[in-house]
Coordinates of N, CA and C in Angstrom, one line a residue:
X118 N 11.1 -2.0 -16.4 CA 12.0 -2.4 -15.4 C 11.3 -3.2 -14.3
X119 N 11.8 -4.4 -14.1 CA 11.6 -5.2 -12.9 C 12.7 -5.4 -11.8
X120 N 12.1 -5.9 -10.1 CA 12.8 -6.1 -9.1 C 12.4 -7.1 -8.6
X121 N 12.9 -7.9 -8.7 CA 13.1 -9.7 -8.3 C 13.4 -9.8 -6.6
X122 N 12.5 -10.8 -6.0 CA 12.7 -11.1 -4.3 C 13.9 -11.6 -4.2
X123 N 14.7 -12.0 -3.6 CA 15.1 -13.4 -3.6 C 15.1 -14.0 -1.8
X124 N 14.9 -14.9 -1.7 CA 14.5 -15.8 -0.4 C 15.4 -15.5 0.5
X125 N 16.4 -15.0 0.5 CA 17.4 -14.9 1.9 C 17.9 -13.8 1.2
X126 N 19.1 -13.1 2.2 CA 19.7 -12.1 1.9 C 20.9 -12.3 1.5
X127 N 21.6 -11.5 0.7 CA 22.9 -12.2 -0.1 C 24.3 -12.0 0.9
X128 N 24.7 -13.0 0.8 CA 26.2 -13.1 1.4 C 26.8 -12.3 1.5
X129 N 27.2 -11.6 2.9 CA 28.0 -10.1 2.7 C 29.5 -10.3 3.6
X130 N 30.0 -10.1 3.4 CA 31.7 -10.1 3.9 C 31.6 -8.3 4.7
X131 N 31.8 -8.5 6.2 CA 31.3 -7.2 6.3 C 33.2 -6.7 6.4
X132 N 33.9 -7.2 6.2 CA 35.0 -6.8 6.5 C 35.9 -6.0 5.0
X133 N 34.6 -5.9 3.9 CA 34.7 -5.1 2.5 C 33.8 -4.6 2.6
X134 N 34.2 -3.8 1.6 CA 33.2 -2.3 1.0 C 31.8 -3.3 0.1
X135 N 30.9 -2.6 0.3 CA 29.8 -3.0 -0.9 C 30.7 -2.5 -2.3
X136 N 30.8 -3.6 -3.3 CA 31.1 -3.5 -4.3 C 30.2 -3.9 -5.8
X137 N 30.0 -2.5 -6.4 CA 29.2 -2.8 -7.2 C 29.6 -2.9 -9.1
X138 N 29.5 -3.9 -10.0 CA 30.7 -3.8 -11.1 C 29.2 -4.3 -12.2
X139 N 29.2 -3.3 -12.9 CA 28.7 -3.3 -14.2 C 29.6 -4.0 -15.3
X140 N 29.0 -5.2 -16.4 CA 30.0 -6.0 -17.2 C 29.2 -6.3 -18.2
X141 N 29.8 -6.8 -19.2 CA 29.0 -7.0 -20.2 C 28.4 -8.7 -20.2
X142 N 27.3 -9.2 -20.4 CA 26.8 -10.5 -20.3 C 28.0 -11.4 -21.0
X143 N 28.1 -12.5 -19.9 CA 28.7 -13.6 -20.3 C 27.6 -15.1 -19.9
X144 N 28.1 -16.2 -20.8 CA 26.9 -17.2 -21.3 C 26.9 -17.6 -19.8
X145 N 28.0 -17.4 -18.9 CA 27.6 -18.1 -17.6 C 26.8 -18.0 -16.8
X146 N 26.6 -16.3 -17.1 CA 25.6 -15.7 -16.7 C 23.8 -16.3 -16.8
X147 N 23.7 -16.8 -17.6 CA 22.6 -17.7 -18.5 C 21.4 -17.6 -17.2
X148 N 21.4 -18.8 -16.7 CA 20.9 -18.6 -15.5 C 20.6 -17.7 -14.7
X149 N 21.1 -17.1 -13.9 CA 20.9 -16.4 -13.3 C 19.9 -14.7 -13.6
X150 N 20.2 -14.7 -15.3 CA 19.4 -13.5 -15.7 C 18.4 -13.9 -16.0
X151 N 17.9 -15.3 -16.5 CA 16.8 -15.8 -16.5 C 15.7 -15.7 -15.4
X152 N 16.3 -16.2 -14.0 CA 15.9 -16.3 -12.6 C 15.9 -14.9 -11.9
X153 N 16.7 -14.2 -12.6 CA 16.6 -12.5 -12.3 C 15.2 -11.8 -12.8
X154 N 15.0 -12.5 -14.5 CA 13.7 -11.5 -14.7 C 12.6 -12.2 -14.1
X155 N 12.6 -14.3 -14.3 CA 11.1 -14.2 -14.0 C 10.6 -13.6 -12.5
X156 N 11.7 -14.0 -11.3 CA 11.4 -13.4 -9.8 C 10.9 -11.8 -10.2
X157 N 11.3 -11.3 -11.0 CA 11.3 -9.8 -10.5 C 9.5 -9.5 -11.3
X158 N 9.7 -9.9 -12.7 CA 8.0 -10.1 -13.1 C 7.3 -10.9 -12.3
X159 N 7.2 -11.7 -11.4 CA 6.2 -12.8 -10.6 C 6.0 -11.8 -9.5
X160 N 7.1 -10.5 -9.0 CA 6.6 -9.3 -8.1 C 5.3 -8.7 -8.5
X161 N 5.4 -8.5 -9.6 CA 3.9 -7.3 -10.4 C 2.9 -7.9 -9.6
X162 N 2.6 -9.3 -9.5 CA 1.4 -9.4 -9.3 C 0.6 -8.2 -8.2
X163 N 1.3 -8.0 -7.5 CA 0.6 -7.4 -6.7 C 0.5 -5.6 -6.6
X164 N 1.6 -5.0 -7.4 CA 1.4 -4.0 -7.8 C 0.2 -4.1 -8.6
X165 N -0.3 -4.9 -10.1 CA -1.2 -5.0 -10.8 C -2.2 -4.6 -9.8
X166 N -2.4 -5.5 -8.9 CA -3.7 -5.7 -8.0 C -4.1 -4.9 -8.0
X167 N -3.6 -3.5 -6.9 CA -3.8 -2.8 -6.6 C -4.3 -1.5 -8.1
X168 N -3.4 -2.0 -9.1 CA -3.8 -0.8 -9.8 C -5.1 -0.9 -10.2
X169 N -5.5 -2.4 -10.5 CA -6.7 -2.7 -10.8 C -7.8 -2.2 -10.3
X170 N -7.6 -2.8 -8.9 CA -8.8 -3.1 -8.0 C -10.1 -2.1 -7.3
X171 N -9.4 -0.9 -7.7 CA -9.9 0.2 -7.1 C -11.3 0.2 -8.0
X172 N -11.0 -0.1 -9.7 CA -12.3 0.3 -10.4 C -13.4 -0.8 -10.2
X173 N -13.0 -2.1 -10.2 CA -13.8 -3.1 -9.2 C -14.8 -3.0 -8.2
X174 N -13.7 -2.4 -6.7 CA -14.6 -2.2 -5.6 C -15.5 -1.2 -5.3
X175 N -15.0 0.0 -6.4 CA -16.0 1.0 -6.8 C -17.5 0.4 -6.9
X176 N -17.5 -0.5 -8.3 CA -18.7 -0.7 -8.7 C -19.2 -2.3 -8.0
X177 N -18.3 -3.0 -7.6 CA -18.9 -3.6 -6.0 C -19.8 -2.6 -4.8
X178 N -18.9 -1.4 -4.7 CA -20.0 -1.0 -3.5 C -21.5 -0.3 -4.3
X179 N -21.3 0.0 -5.4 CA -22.6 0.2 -6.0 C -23.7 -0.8 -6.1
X180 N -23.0 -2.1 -6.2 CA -24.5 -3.3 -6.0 C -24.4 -3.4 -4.6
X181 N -23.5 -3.1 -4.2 CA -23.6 -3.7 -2.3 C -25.2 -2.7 -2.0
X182 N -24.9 -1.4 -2.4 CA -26.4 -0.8 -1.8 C -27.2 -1.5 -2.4
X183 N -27.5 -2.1 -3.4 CA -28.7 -2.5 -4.1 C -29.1 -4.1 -3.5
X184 N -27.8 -4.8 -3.6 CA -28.1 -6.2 -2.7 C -28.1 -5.7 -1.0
X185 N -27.6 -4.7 -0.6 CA -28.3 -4.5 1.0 C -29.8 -4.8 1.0
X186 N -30.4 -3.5 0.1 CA -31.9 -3.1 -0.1 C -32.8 -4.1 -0.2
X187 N -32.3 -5.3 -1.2 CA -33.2 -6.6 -1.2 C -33.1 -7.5 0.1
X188 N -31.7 -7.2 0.5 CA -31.3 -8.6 1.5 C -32.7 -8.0 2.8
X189 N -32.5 -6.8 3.0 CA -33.2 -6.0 4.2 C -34.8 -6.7 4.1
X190 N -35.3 -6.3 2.5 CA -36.7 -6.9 2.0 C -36.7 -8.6 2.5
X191 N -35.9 -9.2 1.8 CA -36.4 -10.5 1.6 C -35.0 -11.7 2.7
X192 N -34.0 -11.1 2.7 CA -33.1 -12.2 3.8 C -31.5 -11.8 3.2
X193 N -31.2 -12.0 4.7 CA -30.3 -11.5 4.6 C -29.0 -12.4 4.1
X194 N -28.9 -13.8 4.6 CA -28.7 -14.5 3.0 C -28.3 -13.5 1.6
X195 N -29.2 -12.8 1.2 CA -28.8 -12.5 -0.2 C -27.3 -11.4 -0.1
X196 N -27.3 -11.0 1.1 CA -26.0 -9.8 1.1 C -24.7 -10.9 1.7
X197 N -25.0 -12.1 2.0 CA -23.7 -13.3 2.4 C -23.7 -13.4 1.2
X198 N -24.7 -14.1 0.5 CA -24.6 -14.4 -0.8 C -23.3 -13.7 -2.0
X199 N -23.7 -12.3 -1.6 CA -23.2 -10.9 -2.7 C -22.0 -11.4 -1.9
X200 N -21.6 -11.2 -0.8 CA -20.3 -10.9 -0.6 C -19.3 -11.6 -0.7
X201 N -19.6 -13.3 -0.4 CA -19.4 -14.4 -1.1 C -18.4 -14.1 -2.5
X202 N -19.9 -13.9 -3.0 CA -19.2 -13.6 -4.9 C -18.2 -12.9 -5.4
X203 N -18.6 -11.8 -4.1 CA -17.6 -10.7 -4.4 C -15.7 -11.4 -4.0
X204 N -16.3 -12.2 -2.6 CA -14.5 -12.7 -2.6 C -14.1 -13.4 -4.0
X205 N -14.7 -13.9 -4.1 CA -14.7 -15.0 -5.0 C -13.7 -14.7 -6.5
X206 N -14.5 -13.4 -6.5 CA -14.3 -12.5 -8.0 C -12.8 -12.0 -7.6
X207 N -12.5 -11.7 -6.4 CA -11.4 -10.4 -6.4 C -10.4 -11.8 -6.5
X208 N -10.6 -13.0 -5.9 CA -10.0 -14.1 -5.9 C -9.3 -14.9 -7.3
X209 N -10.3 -14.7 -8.3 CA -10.9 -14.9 -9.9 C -9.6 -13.8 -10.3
X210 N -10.0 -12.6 -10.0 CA -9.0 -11.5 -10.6 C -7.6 -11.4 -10.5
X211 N -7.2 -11.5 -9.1 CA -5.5 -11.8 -8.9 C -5.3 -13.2 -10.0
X212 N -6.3 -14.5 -9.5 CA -5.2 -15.4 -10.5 C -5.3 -15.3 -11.8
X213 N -6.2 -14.7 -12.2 CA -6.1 -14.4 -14.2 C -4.4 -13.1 -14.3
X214 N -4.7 -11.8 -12.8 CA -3.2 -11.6 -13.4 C -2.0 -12.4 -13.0
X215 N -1.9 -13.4 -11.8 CA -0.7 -14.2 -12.5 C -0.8 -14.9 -13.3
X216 N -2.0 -15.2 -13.3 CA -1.7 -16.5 -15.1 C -1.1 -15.5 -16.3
X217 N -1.8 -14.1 -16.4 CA -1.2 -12.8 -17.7 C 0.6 -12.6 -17.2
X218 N 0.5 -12.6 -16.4 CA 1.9 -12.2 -15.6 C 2.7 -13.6 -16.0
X219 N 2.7 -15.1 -15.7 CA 3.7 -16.0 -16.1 C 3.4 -16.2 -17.7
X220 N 2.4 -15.7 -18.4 CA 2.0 -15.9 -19.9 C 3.3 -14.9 -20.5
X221 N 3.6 -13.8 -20.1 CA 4.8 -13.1 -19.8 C 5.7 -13.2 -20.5
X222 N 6.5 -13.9 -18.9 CA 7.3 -14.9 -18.7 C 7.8 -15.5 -19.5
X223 N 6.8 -16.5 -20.1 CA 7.2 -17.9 -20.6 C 7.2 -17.3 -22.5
X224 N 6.5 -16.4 -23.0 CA 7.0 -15.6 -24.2 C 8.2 -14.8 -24.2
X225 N 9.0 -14.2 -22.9 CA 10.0 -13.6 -23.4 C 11.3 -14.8 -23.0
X226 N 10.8 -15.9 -22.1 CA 11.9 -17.0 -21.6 C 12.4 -18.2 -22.6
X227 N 10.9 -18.0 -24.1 CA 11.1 -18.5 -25.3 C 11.6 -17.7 -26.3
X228 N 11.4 -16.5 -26.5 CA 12.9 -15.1 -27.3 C 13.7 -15.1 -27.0
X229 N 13.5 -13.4 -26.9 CA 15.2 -13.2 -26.6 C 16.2 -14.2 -25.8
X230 N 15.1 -14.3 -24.5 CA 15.8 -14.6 -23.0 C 16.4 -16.3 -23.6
X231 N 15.9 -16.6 -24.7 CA 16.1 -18.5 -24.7 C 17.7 -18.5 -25.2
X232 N 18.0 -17.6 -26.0 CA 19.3 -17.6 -26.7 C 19.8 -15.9 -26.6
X233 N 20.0 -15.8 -25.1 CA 20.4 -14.5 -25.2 C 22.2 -13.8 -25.4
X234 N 22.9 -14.9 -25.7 CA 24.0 -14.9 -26.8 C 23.4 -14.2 -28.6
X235 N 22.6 -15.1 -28.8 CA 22.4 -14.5 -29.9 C 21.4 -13.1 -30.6
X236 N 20.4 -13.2 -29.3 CA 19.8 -11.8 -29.1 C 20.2 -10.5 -28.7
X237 N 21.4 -10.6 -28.3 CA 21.7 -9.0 -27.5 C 23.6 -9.1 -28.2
X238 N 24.2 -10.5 -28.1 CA 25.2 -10.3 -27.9 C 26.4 -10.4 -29.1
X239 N 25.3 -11.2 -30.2 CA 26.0 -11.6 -31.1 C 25.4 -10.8 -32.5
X240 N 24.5 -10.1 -32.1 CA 23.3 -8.9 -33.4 C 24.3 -8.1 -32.8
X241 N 24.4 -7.1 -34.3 CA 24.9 -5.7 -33.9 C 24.3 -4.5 -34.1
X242 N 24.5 -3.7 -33.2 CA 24.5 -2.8 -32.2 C 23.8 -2.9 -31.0
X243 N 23.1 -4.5 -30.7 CA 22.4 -4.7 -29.5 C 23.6 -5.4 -28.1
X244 N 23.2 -5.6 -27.0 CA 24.1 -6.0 -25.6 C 23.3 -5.9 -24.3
X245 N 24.0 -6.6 -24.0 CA 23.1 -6.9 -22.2 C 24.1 -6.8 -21.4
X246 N 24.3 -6.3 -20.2 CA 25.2 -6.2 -19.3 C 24.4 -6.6 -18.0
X247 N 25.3 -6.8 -17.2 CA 24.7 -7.6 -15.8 C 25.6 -7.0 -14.9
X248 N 24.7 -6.5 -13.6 CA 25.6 -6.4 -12.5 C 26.0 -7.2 -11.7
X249 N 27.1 -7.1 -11.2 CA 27.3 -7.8 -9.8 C 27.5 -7.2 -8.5
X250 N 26.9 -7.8 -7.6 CA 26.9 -7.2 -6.4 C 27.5 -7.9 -5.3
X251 N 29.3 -7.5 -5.1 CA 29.9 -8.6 -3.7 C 29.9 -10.1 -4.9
X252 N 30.4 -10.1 -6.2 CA 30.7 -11.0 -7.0 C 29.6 -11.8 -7.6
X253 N 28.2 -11.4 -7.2 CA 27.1 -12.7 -7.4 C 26.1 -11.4 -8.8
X254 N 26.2 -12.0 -9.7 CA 25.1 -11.3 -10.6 C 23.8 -10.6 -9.7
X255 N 23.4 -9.7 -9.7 CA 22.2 -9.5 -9.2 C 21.1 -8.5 -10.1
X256 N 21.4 -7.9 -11.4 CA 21.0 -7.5 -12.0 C 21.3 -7.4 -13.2
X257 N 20.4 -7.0 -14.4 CA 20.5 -7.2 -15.9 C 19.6 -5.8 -16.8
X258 N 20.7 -5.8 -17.5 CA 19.6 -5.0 -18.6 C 20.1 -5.1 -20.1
X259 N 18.8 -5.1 -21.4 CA 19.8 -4.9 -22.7 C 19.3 -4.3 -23.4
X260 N 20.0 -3.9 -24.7 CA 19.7 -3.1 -25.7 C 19.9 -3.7 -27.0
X261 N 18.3 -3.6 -27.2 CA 18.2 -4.6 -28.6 C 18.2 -3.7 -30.1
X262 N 18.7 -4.2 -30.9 CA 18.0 -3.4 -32.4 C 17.8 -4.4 -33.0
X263 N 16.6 -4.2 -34.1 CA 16.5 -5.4 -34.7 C 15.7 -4.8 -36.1
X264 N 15.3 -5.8 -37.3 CA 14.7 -5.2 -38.1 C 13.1 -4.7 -38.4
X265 N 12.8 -4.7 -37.0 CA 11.7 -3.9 -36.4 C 12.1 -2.5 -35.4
X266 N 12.9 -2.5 -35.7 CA 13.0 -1.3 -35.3 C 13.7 -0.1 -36.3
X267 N 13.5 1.3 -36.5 CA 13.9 2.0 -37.5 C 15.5 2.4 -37.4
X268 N 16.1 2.7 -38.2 CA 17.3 3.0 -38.3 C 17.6 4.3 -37.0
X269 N 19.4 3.9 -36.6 CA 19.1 5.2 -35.5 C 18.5 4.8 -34.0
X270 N 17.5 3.7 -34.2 CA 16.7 3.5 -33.1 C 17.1 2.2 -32.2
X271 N 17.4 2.2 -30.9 CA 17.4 1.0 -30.0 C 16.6 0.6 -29.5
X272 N 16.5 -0.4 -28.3 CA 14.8 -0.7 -27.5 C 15.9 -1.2 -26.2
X273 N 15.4 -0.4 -25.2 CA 15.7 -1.1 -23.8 C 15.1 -1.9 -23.4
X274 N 15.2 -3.2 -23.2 CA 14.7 -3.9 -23.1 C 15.0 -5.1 -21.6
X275 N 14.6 -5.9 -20.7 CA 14.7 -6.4 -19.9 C 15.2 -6.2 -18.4
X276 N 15.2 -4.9 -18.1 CA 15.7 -4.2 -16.9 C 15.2 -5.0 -15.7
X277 N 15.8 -5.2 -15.2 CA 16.0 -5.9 -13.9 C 16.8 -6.4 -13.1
X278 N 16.2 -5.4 -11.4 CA 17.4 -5.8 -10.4 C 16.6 -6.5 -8.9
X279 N 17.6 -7.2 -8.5 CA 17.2 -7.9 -7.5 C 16.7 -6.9 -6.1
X280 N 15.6 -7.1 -5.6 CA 15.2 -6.4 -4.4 C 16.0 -6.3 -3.2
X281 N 16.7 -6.9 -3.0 CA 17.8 -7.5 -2.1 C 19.0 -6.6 -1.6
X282 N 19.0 -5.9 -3.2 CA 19.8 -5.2 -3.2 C 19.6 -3.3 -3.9
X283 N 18.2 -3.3 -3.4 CA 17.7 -2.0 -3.8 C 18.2 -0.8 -3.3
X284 N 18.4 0.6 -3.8 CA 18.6 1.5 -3.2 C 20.2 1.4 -2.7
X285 N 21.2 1.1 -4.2 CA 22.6 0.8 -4.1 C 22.8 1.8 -5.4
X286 N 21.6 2.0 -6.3 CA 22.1 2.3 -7.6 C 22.3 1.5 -8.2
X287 N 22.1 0.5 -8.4 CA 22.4 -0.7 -9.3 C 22.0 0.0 -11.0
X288 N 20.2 0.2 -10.4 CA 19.7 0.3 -11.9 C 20.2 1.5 -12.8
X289 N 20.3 3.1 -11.9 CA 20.8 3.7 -12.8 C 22.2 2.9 -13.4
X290 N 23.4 2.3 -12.5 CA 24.5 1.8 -13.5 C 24.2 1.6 -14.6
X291 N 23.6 0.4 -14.6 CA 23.2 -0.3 -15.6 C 22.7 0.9 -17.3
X292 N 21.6 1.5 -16.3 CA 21.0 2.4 -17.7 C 22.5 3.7 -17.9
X293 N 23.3 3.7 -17.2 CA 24.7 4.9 -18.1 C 25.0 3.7 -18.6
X294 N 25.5 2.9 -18.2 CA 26.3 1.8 -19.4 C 25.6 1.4 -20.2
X295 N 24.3 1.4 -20.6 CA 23.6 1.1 -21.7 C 23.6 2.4 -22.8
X296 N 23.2 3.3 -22.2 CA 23.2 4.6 -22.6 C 24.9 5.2 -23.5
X297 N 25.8 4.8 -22.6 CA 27.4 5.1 -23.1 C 27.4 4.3 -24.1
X298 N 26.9 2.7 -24.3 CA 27.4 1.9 -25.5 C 26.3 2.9 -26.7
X299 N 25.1 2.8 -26.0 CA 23.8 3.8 -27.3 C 24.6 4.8 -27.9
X300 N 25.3 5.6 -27.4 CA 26.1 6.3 -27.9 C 27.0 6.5 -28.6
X301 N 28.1 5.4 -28.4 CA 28.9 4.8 -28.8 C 28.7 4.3 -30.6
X302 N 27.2 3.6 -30.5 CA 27.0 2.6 -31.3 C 26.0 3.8 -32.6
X303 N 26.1 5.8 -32.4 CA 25.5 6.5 -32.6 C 24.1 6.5 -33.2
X304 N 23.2 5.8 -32.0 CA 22.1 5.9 -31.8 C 21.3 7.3 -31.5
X305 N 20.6 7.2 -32.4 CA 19.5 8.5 -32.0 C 18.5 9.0 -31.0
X306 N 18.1 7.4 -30.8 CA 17.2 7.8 -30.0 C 16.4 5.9 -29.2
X307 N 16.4 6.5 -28.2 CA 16.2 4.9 -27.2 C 14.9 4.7 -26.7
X308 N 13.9 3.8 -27.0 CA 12.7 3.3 -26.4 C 12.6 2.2 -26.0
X309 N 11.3 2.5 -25.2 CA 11.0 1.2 -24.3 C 9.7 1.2 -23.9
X310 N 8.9 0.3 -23.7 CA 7.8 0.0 -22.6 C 8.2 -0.5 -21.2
X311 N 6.7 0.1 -20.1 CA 6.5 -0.4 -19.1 C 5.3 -0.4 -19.0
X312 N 4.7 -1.2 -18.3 CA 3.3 -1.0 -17.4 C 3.1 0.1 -16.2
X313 N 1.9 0.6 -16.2 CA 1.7 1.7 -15.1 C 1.8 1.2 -13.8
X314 N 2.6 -0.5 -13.5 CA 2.3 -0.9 -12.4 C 3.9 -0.7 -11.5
X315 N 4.7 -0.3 -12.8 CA 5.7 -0.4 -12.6 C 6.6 0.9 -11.8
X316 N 6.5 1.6 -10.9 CA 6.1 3.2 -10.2 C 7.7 3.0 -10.4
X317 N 8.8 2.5 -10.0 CA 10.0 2.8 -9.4 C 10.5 3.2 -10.6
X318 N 10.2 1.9 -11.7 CA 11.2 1.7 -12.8 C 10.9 3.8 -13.9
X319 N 9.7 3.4 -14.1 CA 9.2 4.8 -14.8 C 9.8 6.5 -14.1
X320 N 9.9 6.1 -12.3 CA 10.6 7.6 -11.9 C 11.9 7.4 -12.5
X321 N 12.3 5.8 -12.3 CA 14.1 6.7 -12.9 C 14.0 6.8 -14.4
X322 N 13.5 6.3 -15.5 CA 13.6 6.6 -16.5 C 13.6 7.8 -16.9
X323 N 12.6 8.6 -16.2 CA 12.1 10.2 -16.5 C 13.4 10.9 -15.8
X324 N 14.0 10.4 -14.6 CA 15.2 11.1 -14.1 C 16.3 11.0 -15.3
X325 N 16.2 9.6 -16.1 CA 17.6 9.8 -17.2 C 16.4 10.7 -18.7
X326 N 15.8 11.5 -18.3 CA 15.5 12.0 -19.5 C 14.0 11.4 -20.3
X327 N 13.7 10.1 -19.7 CA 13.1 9.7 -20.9 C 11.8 10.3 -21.1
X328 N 11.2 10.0 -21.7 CA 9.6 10.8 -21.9 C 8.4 10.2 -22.7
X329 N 7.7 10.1 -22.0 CA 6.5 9.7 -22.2 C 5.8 9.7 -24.1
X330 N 5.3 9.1 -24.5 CA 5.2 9.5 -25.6 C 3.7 8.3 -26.1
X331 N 3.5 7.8 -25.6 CA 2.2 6.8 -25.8 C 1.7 6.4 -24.7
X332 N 1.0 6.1 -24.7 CA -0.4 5.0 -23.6 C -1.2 3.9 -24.5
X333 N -1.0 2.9 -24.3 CA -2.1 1.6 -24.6 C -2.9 1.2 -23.4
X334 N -4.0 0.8 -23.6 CA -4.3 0.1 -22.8 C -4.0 -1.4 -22.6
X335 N -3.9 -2.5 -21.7 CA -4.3 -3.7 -21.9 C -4.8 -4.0 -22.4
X336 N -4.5 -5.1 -23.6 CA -5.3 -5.7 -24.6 C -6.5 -6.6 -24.1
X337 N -6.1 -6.6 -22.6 CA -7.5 -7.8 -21.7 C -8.2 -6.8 -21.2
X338 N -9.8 -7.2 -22.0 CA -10.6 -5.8 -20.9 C -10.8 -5.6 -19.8
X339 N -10.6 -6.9 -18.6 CA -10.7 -6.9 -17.5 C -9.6 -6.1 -16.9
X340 N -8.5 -5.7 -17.4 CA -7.3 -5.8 -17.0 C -7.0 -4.4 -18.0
X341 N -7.8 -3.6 -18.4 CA -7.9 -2.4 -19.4 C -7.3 -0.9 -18.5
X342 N -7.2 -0.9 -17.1 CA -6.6 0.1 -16.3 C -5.6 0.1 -16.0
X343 N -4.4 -1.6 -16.6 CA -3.1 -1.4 -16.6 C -3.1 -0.9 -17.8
X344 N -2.2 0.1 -17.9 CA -1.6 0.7 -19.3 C 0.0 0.5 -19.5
X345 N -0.1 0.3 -21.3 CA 1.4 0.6 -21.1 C 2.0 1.8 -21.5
X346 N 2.7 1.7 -20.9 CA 3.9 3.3 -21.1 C 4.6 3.0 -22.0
X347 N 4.2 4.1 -23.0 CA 5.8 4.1 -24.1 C 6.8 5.2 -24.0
X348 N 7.8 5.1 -23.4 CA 8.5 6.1 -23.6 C 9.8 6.2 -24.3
X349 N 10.5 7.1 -24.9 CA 11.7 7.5 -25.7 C 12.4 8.3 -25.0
X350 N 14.1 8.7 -25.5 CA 15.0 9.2 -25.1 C 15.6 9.8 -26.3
X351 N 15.7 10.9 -26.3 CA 16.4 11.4 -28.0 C 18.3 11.8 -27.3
X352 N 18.7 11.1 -28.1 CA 20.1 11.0 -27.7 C 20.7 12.2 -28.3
X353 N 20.3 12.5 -29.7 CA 21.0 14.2 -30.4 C 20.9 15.3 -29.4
X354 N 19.8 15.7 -28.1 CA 20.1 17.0 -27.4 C 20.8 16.9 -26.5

């Protein structure tokens, strides 16, 4: 699950209720769920950061004593030097993860996301619903099957709601109406990935039940302390 910025705050009519309407994807929509996911993945960056960075400045302050000790000996130059490098690096590190972060992007904005009529809406037992919030799309999610996946089995796939409009409930909507069609369509059992960077999306999944069931690490070693989360939902209990 992702949460997309968006640059201004959305148009509110204060003389109605906040109205929030869960629907099933229409092609008009196209746009907007596109510009929904990549804003809300181009957020990570800085979650990532942080999850990163800690194992980093750890073994930064480990050579800092060691380049202190020489700078002390021979000039102190060599500790501007070190520290230098060190911006340099943490500098190096954020943009390798947005370059991993729009690499992303641009792989799921070339699948599913390129023909998402034919990915969610026109395969069966898969669907994408979108919310609206005060009439303007502001969020998305879908449920794919495909012939990678086992009989019985779904994949939640592309969750994402606009920041704008956080803390409305948007996303649980979204996941009961995905969950009622899973149902519906008598699914067994629902999975998904996330990354460990992802803190909000992972508490509500474990609120609808879901559970943990793997860990990968990042396939980039630099970037080996984001993990992904695999978790499942068994729909028979």
């Amino acid at each position: 699950m992702t949460y997309s910025t968006s640059p201004e705050a959305l148009p509110r009519d204060e003389s109605k209720p906040d109205v929030v309407r869960i629907r099933t994807y229409e092609p008009t929509d196209y746009t907007e769920c596109r510009e929904i996911f990549t804003e809300g993945m181009q957020q990570l960056a800085n979650p990532v950061m942080e999850l990163v960075l800690p194992w980093y400045a750890k073994n930064a302050a480990v050579f800092f004593v060691f380049a202190a000790a020489v700078a002390f000996q021979w000039s102190l130059w060599i500790l501007a030097v070190y520290l230098l490098v060190c911006i340099v690096l943490v500098a190096l590190l954020y943009i390798n993860i947005y370059l991993q972060i729009m690499k992303f992007i641009g792989a799921c904005l070339s699948a599913d996301l390129r023909d998402i009529d034919k990915s969610y809406m026109y395969a069966k037992g898969s669907s994408m619903w979108v919310a609206e919030y005060n009439g303007k799309v502001v969020g998305m999610v879908g449920l794919i099957h495909s012939e990678n996946h086992p009989d019985g089995v779904a994949e939640l796939q592309r969750m994402s709601v606009s920041s704008s409009v956080r803390r409305k409930g948007i996303a649980g909507k979204l996941i009961r109406e995905l969950l009622n069609f899973a149902r519906e369509q008598n699914y067994k059992k629902i999975v998904l990935s996330t990354t460990g960077a992802q803190h909000a999306a992972i508490g509500m999944y474990k609120k609808f039940g879901f559970r943990l069931v793997n860990v990968f690490p990042y396939p980039q070693k630099i970037l080996e302390d984001l993990r992904y989360n695999c978790f499942e939902l068994d729909l028979t209990m």
